[in-house]
Coordinates of C-alpha atoms and ligand atoms in Angstrom, one line a residue:
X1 CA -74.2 -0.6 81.4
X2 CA -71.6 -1.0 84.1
X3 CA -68.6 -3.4 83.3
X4 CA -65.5 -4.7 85.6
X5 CA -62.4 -5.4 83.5
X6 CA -59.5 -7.1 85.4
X7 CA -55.9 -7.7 84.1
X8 CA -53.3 -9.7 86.5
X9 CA -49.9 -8.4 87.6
X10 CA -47.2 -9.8 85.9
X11 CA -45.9 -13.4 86.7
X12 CA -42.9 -15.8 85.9
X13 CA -40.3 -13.9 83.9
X14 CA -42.2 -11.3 81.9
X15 CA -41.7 -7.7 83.2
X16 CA -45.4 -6.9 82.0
X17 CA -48.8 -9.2 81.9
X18 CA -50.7 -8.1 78.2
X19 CA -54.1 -8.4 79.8
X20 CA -53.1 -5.5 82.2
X21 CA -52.0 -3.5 79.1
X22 CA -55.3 -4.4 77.4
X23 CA -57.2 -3.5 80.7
X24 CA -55.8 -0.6 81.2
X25 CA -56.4 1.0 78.1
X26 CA -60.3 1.5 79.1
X27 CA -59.5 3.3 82.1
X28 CA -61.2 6.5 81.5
X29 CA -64.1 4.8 79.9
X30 CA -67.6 5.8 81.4
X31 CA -69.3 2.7 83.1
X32 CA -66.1 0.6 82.8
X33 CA -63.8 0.1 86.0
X34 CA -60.9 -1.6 85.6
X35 CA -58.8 -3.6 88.4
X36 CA -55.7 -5.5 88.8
X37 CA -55.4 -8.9 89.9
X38 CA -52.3 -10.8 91.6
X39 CA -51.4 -13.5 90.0
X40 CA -52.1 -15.4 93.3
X41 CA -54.4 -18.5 93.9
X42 CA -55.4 -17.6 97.6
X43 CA -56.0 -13.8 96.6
X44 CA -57.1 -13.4 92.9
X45 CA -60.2 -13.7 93.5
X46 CA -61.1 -11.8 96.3
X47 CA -60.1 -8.3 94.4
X48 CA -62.7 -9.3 92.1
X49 CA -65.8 -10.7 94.6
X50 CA -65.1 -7.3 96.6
X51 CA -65.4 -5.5 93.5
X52 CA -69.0 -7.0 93.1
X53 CA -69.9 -7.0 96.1
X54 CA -69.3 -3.3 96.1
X55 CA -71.7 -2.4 92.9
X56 CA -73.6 -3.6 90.7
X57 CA -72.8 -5.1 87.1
X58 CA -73.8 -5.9 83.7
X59 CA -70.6 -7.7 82.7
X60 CA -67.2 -9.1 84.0
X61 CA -64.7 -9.3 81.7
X62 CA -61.5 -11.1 83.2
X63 CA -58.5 -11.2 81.1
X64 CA -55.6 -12.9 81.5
X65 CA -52.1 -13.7 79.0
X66 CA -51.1 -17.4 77.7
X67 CA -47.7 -18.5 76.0
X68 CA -49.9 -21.5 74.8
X69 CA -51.7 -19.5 72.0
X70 CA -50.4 -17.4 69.7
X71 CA -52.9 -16.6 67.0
X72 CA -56.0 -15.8 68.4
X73 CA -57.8 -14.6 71.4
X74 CA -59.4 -17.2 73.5
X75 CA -63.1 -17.2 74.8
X76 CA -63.0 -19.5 77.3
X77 CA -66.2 -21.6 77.7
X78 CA -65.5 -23.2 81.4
X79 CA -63.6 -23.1 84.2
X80 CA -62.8 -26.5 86.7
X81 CA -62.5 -27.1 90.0
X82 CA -58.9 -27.8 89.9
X83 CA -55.3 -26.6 90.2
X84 CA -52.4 -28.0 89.6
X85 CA -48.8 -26.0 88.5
X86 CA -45.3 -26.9 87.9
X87 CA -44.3 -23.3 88.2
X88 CA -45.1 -20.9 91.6
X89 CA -47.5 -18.5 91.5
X90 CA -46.4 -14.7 92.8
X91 CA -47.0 -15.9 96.5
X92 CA -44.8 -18.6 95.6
X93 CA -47.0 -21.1 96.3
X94 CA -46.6 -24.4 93.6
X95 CA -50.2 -26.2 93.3
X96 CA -50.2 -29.8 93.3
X97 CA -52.9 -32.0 92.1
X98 CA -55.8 -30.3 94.1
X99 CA -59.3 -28.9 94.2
X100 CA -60.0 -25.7 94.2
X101 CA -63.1 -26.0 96.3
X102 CA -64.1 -29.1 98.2
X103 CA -67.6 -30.5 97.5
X104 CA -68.4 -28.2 95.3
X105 CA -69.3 -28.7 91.0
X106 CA -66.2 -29.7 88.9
X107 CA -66.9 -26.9 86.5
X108 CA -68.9 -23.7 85.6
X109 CA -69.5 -22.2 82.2
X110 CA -69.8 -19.3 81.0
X111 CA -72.6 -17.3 81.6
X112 CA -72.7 -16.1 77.6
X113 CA -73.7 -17.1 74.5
X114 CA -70.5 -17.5 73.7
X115 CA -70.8 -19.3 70.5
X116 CA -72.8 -16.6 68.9
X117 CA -70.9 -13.9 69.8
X118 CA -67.6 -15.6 68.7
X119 CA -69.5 -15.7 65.2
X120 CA -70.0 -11.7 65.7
X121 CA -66.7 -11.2 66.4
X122 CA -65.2 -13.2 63.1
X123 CA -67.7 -12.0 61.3
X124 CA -65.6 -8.4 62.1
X125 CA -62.4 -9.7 61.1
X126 CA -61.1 -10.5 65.0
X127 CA -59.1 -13.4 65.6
X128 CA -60.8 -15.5 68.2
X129 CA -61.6 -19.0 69.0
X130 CA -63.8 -21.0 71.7
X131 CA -61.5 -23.3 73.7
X132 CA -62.6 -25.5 76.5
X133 CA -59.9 -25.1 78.7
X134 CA -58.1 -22.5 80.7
X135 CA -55.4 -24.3 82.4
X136 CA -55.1 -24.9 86.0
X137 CA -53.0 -22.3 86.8
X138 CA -54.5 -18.9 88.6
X139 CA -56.8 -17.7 86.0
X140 CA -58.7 -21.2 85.6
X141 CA -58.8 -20.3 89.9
X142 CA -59.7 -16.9 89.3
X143 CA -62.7 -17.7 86.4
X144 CA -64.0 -20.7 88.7
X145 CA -64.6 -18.5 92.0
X146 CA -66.1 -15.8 90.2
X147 CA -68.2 -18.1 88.6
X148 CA -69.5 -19.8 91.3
X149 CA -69.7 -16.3 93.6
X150 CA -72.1 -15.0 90.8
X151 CA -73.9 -18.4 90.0
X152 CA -74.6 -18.5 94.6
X153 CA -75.4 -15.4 94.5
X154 CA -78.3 -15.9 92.2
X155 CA -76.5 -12.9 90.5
X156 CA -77.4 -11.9 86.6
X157 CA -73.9 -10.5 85.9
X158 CA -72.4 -12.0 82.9
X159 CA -69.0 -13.0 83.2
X160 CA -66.6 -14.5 80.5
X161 CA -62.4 -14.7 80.5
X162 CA -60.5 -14.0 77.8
X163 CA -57.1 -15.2 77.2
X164 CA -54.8 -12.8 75.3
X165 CA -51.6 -14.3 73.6
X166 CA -48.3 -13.4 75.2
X167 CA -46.8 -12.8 71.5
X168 CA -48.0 -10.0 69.6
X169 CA -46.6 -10.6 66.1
X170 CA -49.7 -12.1 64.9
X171 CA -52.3 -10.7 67.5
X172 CA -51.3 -7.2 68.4
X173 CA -52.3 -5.1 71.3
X174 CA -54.1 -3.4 68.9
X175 CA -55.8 -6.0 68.0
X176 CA -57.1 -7.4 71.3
X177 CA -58.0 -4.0 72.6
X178 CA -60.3 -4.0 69.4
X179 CA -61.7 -7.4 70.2
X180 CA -62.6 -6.6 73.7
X181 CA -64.4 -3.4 72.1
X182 CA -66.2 -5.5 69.8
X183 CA -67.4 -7.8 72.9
X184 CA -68.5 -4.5 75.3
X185 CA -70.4 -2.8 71.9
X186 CA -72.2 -6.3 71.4
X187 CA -73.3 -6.5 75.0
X188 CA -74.6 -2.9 74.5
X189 CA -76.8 -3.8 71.6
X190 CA -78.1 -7.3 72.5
X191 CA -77.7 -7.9 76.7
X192 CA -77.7 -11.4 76.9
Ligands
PCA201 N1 -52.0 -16.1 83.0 C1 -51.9 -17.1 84.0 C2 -52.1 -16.5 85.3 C3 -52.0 -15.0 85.1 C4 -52.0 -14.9 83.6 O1 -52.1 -13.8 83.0 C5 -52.8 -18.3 83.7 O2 -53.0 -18.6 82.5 O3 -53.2 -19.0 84.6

């Protein structure tokens, strides 16, 4: 099973990004390559659609950190065709009331079952939660294009994005590394 995890960069005043961390730590893992994303709206997304253009996979797990959640990991169930930021992104580039991609669907979903696999996971003990909404900031940007690369492309790659909390006291690093785990050995036992 080959997998693509991406983390961003960091952005605004944090000196680290916790889905880099998380990424990182499966590295050395056999069928899993890792990259890192800018936290850029005009170049986020091209790291990623090289990446699959390059080789084939299973799954595409993009992660990314919130301030906005602090007690569980987020499975996000759709991305939208819309930006929109009050703070710059690392290009410095402030979004204002605008569509990602012209004429094209106002969202994509997920291409996983995510409601069962969210039972899985709390059925483990992991601390996650379906939400329908990834902002519209550069990982809502980032999920959307990659979405709709793989859903052109007639491609079967599955593709989710996770949103890991930016405080750790309740969620720890730990803990998220343990969830993503949880995802990859589910995928292993039952593709969807
Ligand atoms: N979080 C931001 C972009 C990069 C990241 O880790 C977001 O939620 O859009």
């Amino acid at each position: 099973m080959n997998v693509l995890i991406s983390g961003f960069e960091p952005f605004g005043n944090r000196e680290v990004n916790n889905s880099w961390e998380v990424a990182k730590r499966f590295e050395a893992s056999n069928e899993i390559d890792v990259c890192r994303v800018p936290v850029s709206f005009r170049k986020s997304h091209d790291v990623i659609i090289d990446a699959l253009r390059r080789k084939e996979y299973d799954l595409v797990i993009l992660l990314g950190e919130t301030a906005f959640t602090k007690d569980y990991v987020r499975l996000e169930r759709l991305a939208i065709n819309y930006k929109d930021s009050t703070k710059p992104d690392n290009d410095g580039y402030i979004a204002c009331d605008e569509e990602l991609v012209r004429n094209a669907p106002k969202a994509y979903f997920s291409t996983l079952p995510i409601k069962r696999l969210t039972a899985y996971l709390k059925e483990l003990g992991h601390k996650v939660k379906i939400t329908n909404s990834a902002g519209t900031f550069v990982c809502n940007s980032l999920y959307y294009h990659v979405l709709r690369y793989l859903e052109g492309n007639g491609s079967d790659t599955a593709a989710l994005f996770l949103h890991l909390p930016v405080e750790t006291e309740v969620v720890s690093m730990k803990e998220m590394e343990d969830t993503l785990a949880a995802i990859l050995s589910y995928f292993n036992k039952s593709p969807f």
